Each structure stands twice: as structure tokens, then as C-alpha cells.
mmCIF file with all atom_site columns, C-alpha atoms in Angstrom:
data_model
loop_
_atom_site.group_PDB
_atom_site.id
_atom_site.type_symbol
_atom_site.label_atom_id
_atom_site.label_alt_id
_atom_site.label_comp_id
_atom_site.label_asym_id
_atom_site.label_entity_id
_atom_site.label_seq_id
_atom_site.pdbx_PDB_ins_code
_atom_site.Cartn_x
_atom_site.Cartn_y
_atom_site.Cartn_z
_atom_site.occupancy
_atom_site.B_iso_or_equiv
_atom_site.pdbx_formal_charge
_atom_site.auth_seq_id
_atom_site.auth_comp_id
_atom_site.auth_asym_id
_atom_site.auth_atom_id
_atom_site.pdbx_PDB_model_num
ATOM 1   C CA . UNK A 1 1   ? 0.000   0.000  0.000  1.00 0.00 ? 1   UNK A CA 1
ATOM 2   C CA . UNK A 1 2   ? 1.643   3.348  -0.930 1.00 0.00 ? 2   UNK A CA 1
ATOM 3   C CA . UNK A 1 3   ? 1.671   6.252  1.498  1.00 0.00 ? 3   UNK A CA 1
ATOM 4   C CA . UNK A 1 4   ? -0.003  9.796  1.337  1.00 0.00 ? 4   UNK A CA 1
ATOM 5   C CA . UNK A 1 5   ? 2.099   12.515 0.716  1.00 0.00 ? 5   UNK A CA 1
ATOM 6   C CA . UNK A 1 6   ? 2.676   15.146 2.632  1.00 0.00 ? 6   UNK A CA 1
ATOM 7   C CA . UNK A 1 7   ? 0.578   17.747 0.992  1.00 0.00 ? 7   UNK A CA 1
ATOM 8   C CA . UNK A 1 8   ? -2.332  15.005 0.963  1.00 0.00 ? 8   UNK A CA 1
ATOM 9   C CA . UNK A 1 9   ? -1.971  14.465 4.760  1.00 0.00 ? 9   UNK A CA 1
ATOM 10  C CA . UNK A 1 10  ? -1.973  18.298 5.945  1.00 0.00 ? 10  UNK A CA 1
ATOM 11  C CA . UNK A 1 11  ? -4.823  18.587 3.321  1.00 0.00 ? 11  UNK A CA 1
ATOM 12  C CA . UNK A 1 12  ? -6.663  15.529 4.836  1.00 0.00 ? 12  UNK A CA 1
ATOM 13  C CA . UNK A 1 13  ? -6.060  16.774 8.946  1.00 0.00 ? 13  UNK A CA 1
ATOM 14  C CA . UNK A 1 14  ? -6.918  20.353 7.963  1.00 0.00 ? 14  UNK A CA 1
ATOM 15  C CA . UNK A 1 15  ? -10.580 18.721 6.539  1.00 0.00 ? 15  UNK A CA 1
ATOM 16  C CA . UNK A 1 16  ? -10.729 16.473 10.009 1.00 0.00 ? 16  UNK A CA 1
ATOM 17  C CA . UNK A 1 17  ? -10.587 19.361 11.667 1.00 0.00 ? 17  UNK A CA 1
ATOM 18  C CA . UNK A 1 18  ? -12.851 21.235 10.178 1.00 0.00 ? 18  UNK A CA 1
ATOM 19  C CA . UNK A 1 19  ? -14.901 18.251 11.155 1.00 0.00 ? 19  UNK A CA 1
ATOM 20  C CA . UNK A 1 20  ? -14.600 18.810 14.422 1.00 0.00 ? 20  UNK A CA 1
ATOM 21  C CA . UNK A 1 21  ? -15.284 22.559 14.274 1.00 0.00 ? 21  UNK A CA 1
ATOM 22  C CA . UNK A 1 22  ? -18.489 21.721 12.639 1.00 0.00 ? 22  UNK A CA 1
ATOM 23  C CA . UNK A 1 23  ? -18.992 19.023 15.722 1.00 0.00 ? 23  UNK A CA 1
ATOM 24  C CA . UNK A 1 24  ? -18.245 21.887 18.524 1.00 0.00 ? 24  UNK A CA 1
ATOM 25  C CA . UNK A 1 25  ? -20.441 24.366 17.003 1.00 0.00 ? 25  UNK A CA 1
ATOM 26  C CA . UNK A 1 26  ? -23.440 22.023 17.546 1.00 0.00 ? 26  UNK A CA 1
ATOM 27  C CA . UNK A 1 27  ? -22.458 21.124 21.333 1.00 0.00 ? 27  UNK A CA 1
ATOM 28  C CA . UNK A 1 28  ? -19.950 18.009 20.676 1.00 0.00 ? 28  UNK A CA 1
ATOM 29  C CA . UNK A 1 29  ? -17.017 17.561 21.883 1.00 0.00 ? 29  UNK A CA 1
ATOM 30  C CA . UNK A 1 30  ? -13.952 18.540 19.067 1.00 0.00 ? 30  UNK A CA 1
ATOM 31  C CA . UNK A 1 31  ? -13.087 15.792 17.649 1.00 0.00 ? 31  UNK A CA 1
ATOM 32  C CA . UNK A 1 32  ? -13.193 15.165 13.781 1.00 0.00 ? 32  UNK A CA 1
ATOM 33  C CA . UNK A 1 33  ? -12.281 12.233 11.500 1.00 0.00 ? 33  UNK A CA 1
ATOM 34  C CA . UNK A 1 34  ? -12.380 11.291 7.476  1.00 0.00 ? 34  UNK A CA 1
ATOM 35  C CA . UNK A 1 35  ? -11.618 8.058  6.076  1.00 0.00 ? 35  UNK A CA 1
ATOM 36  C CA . UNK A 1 36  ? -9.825  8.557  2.760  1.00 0.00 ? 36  UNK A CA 1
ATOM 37  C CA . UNK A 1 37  ? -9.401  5.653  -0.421 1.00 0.00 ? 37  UNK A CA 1
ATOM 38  C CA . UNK A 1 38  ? -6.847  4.181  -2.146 1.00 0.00 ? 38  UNK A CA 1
ATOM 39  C CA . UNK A 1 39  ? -6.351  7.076  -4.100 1.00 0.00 ? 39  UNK A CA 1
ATOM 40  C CA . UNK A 1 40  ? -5.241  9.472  -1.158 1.00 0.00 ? 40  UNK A CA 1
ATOM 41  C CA . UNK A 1 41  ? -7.791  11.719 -2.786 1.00 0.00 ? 41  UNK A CA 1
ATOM 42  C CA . UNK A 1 42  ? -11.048 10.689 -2.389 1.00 0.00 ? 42  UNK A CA 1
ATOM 43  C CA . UNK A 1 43  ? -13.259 11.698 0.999  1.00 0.00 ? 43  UNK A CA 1
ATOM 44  C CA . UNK A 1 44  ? -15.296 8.317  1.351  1.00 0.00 ? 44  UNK A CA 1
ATOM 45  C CA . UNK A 1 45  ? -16.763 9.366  4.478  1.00 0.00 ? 45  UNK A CA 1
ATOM 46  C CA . UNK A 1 46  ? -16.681 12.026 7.406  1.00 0.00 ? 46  UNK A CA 1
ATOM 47  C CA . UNK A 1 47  ? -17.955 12.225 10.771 1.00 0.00 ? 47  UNK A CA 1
ATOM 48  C CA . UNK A 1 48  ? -17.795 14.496 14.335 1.00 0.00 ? 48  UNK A CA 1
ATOM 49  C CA . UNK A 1 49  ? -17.872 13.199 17.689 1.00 0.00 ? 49  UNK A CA 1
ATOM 50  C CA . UNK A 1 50  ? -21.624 12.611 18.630 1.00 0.00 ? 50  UNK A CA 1
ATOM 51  C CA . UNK A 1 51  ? -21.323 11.596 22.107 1.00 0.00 ? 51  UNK A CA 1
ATOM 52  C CA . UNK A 1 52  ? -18.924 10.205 24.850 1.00 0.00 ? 52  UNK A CA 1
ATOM 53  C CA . UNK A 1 53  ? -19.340 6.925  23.938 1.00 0.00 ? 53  UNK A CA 1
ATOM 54  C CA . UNK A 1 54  ? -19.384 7.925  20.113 1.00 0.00 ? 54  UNK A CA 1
ATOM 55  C CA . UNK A 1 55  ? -16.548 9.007  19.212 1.00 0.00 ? 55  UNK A CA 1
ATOM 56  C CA . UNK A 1 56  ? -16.035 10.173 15.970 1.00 0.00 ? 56  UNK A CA 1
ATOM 57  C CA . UNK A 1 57  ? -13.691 7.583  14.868 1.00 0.00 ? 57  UNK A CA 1
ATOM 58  C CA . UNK A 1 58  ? -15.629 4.608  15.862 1.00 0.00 ? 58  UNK A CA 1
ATOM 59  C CA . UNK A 1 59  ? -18.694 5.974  14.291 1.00 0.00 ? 59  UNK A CA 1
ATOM 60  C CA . UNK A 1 60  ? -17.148 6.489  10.926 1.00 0.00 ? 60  UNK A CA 1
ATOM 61  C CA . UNK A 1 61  ? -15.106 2.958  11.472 1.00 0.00 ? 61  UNK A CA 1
ATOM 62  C CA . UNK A 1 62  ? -18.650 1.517  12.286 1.00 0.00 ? 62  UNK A CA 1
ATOM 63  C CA . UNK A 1 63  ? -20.161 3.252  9.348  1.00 0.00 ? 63  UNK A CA 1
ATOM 64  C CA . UNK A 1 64  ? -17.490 2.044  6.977  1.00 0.00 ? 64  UNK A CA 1
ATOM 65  C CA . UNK A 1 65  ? -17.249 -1.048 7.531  1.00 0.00 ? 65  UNK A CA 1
ATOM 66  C CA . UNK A 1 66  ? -21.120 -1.657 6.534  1.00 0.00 ? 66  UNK A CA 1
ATOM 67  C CA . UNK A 1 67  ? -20.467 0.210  3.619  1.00 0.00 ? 67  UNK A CA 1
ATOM 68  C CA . UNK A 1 68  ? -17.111 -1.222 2.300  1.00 0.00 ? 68  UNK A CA 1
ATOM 69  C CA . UNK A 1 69  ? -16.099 -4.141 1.910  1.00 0.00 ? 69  UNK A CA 1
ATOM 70  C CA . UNK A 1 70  ? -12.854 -5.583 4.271  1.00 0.00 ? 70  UNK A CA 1
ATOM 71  C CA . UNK A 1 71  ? -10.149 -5.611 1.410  1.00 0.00 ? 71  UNK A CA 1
ATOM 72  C CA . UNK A 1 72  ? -11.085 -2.376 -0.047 1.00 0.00 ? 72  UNK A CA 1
ATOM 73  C CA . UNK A 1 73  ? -11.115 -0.795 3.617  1.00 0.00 ? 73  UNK A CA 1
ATOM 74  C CA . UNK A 1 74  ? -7.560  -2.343 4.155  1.00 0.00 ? 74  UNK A CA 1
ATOM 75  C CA . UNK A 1 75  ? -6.293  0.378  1.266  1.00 0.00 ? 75  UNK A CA 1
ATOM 76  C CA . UNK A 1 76  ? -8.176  3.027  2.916  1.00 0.00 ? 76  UNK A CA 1
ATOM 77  C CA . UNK A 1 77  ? -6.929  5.847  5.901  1.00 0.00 ? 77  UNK A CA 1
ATOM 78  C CA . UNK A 1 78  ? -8.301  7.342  8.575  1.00 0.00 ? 78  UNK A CA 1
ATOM 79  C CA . UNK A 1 79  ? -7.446  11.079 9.142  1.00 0.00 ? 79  UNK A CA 1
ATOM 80  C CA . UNK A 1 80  ? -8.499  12.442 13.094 1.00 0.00 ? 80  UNK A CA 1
ATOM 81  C CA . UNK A 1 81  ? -7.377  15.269 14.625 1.00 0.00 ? 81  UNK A CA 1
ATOM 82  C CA . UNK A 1 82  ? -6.532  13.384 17.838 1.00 0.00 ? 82  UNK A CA 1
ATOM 83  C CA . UNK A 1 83  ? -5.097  10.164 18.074 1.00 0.00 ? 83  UNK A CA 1
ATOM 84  C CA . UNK A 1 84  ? -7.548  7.764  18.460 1.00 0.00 ? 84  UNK A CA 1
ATOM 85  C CA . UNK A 1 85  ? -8.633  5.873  22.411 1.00 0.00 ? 85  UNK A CA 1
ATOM 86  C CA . UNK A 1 86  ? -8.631  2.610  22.876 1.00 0.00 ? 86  UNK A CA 1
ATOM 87  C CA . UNK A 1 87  ? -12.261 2.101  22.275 1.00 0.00 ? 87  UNK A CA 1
ATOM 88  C CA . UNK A 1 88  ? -11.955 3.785  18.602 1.00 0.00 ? 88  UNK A CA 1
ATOM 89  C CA . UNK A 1 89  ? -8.567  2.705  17.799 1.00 0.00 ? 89  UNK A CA 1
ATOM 90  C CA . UNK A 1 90  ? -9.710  -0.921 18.911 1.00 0.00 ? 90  UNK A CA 1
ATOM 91  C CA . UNK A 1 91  ? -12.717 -0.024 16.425 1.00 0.00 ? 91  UNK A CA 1
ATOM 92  C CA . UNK A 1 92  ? -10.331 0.689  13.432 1.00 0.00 ? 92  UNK A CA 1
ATOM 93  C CA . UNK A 1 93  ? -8.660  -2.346 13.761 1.00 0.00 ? 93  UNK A CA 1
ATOM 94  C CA . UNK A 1 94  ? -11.883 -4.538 13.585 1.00 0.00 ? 94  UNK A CA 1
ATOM 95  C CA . UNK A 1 95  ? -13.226 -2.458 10.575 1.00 0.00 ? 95  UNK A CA 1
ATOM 96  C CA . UNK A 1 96  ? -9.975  -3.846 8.881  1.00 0.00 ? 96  UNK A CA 1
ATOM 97  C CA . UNK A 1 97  ? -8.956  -0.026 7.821  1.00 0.00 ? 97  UNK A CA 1
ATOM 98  C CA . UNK A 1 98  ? -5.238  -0.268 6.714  1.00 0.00 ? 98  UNK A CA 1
ATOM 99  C CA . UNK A 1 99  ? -3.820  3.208  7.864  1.00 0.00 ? 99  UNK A CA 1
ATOM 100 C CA . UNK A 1 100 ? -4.103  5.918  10.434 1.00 0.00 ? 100 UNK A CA 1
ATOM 101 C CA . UNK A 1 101 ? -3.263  9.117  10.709 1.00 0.00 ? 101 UNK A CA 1
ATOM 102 C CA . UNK A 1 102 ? -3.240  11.579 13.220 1.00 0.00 ? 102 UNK A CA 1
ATOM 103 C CA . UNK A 1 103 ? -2.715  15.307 14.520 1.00 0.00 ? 103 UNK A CA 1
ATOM 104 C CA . UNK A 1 104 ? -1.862  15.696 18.106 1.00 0.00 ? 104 UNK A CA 1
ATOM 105 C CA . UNK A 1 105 ? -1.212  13.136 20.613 1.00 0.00 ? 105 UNK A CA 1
ATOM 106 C CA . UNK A 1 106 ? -3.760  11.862 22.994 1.00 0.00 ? 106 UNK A CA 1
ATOM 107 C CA . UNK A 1 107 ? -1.717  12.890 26.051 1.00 0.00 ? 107 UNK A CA 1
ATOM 108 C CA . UNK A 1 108 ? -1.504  16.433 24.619 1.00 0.00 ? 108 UNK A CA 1
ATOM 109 C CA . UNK A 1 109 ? -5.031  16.652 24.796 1.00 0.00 ? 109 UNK A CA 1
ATOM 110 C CA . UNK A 1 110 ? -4.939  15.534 28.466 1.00 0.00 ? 110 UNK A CA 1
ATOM 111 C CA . UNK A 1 111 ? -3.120  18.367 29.027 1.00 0.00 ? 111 UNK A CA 1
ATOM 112 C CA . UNK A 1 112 ? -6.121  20.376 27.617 1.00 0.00 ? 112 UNK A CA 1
ATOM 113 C CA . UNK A 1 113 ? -9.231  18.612 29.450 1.00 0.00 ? 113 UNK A CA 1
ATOM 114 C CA . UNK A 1 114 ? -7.067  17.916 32.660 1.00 0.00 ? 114 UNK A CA 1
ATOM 115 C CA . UNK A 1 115 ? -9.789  15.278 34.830 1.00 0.00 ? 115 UNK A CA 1
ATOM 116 C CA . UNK A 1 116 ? -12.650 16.737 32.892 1.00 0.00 ? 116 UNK A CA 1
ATOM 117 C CA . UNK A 1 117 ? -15.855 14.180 33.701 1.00 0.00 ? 117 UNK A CA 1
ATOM 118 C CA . UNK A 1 118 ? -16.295 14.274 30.346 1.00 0.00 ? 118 UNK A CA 1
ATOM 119 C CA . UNK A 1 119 ? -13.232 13.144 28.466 1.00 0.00 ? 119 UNK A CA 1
ATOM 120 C CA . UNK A 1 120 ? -11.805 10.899 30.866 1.00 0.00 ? 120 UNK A CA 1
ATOM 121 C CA . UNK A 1 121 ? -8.730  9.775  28.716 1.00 0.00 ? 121 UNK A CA 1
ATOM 122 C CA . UNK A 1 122 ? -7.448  6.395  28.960 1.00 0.00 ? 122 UNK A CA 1
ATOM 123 C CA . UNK A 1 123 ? -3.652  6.811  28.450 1.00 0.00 ? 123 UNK A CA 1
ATOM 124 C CA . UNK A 1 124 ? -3.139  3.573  26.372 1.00 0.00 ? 124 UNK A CA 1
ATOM 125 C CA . UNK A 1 125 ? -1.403  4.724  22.912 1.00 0.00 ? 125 UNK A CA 1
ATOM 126 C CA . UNK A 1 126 ? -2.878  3.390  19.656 1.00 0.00 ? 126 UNK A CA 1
ATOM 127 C CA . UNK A 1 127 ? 0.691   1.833  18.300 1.00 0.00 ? 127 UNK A CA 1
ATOM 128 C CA . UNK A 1 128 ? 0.605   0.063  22.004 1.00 0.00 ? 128 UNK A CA 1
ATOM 129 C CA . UNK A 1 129 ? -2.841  -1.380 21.442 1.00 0.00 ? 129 UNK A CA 1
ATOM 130 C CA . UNK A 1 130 ? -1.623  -2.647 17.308 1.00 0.00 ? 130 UNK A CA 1
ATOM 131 C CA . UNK A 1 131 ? 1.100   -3.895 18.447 1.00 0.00 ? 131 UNK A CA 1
ATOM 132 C CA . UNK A 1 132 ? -0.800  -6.012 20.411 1.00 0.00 ? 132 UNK A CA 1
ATOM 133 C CA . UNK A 1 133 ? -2.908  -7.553 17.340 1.00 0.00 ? 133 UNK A CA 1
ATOM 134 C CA . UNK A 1 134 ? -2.358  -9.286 14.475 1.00 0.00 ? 134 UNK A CA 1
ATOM 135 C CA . UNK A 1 135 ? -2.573  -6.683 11.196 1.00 0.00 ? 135 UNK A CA 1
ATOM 136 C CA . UNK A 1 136 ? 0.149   -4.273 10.546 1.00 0.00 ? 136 UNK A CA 1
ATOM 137 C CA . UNK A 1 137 ? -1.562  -0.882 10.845 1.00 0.00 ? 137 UNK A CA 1
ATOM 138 C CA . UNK A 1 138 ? 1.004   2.001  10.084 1.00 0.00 ? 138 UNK A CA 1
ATOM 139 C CA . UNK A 1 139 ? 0.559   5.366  11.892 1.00 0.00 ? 139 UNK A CA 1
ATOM 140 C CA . UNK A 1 140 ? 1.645   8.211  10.838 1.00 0.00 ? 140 UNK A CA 1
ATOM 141 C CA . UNK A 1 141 ? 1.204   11.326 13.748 1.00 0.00 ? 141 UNK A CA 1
ATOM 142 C CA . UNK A 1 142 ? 1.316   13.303 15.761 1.00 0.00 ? 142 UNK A CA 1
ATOM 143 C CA . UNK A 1 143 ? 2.087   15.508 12.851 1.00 0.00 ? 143 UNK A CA 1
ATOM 144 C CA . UNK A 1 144 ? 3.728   19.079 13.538 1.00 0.00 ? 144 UNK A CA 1
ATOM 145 C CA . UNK A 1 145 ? 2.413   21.549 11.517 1.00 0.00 ? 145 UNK A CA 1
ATOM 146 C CA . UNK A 1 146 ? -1.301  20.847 12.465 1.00 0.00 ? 146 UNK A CA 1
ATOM 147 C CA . UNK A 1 147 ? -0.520  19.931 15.833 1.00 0.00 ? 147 UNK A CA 1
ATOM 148 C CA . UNK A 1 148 ? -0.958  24.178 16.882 1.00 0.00 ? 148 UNK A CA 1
ATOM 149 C CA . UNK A 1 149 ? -4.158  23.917 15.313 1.00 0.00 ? 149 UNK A CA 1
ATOM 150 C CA . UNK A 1 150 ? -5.703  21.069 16.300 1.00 0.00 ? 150 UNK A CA 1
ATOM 151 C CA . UNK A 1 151 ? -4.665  22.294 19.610 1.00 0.00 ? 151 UNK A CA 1
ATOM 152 C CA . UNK A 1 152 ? -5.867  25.743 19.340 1.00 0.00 ? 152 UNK A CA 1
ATOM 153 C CA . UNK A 1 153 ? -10.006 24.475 19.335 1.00 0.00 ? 153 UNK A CA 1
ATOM 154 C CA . UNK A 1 154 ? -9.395  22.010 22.238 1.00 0.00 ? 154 UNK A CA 1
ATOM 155 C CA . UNK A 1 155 ? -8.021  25.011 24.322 1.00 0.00 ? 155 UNK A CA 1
ATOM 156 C CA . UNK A 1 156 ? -10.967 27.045 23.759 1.00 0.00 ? 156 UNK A CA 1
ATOM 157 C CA . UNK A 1 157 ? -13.444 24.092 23.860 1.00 0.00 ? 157 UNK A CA 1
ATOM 158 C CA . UNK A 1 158 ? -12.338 22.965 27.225 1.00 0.00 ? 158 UNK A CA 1
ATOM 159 C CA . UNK A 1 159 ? -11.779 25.741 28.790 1.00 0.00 ? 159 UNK A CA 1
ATOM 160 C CA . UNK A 1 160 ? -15.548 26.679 29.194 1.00 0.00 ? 160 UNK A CA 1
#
């Protein structure tokens, strides 16, 4: 499976997270995610965070895998702005979707929401849980240049 480039995965986080915008302005927490085909090109699906046990990630990983088949979602990536918890990175792997990629780090974000009731983060990484499995999943993240504004909306969001 060939990687994104670069410009295709600054292009893809930028989308996520105006995903996630979208999500906060309606209440949700500010989390965003896209799954993206073979191509590196094509947005197959997208989805915000919808609750605290629906995170965007495992929704769209939910919604894909009824919609595509296994091998075709093994060629596909997932773009969030965070990396993904256990529960959605566990999610990912079941959906059979080859690739991740992600903005800022999970602990970053713990730095943000601090005990907050409502994002109680489990500090397991996502390369820690695929290691433990049996598919290769590459990650790419956290990834620099978005990281400041991925980081920016979580700030403001859980601050109030």
C-alpha cells in the first residue's frame, strides 16, 4: 500500500478538523475524522464526535465497515485530529482499515481537558494497542504543523 504525501496528509487533517469545528459548534465535543481511499484523494466518508461513547472515529469505522467491503477498507486511511482511544482505535482495527493518521497526541489533549468528567482519557497509545494484534496498521502522527491547530479548538473548547 503506498503512502499519502505530505501535501495530501496536511490537506486531509486540515478537513478532520474542520470536522470537528463543525462538531463543537453544535455542542460536541472537538473531535473530527475522514476516512480517505486508495487514491489518497477521495473523501469516502466524514464524521464528528456525537457523544462520549461515540466518538467520531468509531462511528465512521462503524459506518465504513457496513459500507465497504474488508479488502477495499484495508487500502483506505483514517485522518483524526486526535489520536484515536482505545475504544476507537480498537474499532479501526476490527473495521480492517489499513492506515491511520493523526494530529496531536492523545496525552496532549490531556493536558487540555485535565480530569474533565467528560473526556476521561485512557492513556493507552494506539501503536501500544496494534502492536498487540495481528494486522500491521502504520501510523503516521502526531504531525507538527497541524498539531498548533488542532490544539488551538481544544483550548478554547475545554476551557468553558
Amino acid at each position: 500500500m503506498s503512502a499519502p504525501s505530505p501535501d495530501q496528509i496536511l490537506r486531509h487533517l486540515r478537513r478532520a478538523n474542520a470536522v470537528a469545528k463543525r462538531a463543537a459548534s453544535f455542542g460536541h465535543h472537538p473531535f473530527g475524522a475522514i476516512l480517505v481511499g486508495p487514491d489518497h484523494e477521495t473523501v469516502l466518508l466524514e464524521q464528528g464526535n456525537v457523544s462520549t461513547v461515540n466518538h467520531a472515529e468509531a462511528v465512521l469505522a462503524r459506518t465504513a465497515d457496513m459500507n465497504f467491503p474488508a479488502a477495499y477498507l484495508a487500502n483506505c486511511t483514517l485522518y483524526t485530529t486526535v489520536e484515536p482511544c482505545a475504544m476507537c482505535a480498537g474499532t479501526l482495527y476490527w473495521a480492517n482499515i489499513g492506515r491511520l493518521v493523526y494530529g496531536m497526541d492523545e496525552s496532549r489533549l490531556l493536558a487540555f481537558t485535565g480530569s474533565h468528567p467528560e473526556n476521561a482519557t485512557l492513556d493507552v497509545p494506539c501503536r501500544y494497542l496494534f502492536a498487540h494484534g495481528q494486522k500491521d496498521i502504520p501510523v503516521i502522527g502526531p504531525v507538527t504543523e497541524v498539531e498548533a491547530e488542532i490544539a488551538e479548538l481544544h483550548q478554547a473548547f475545554w476551557k468553558s
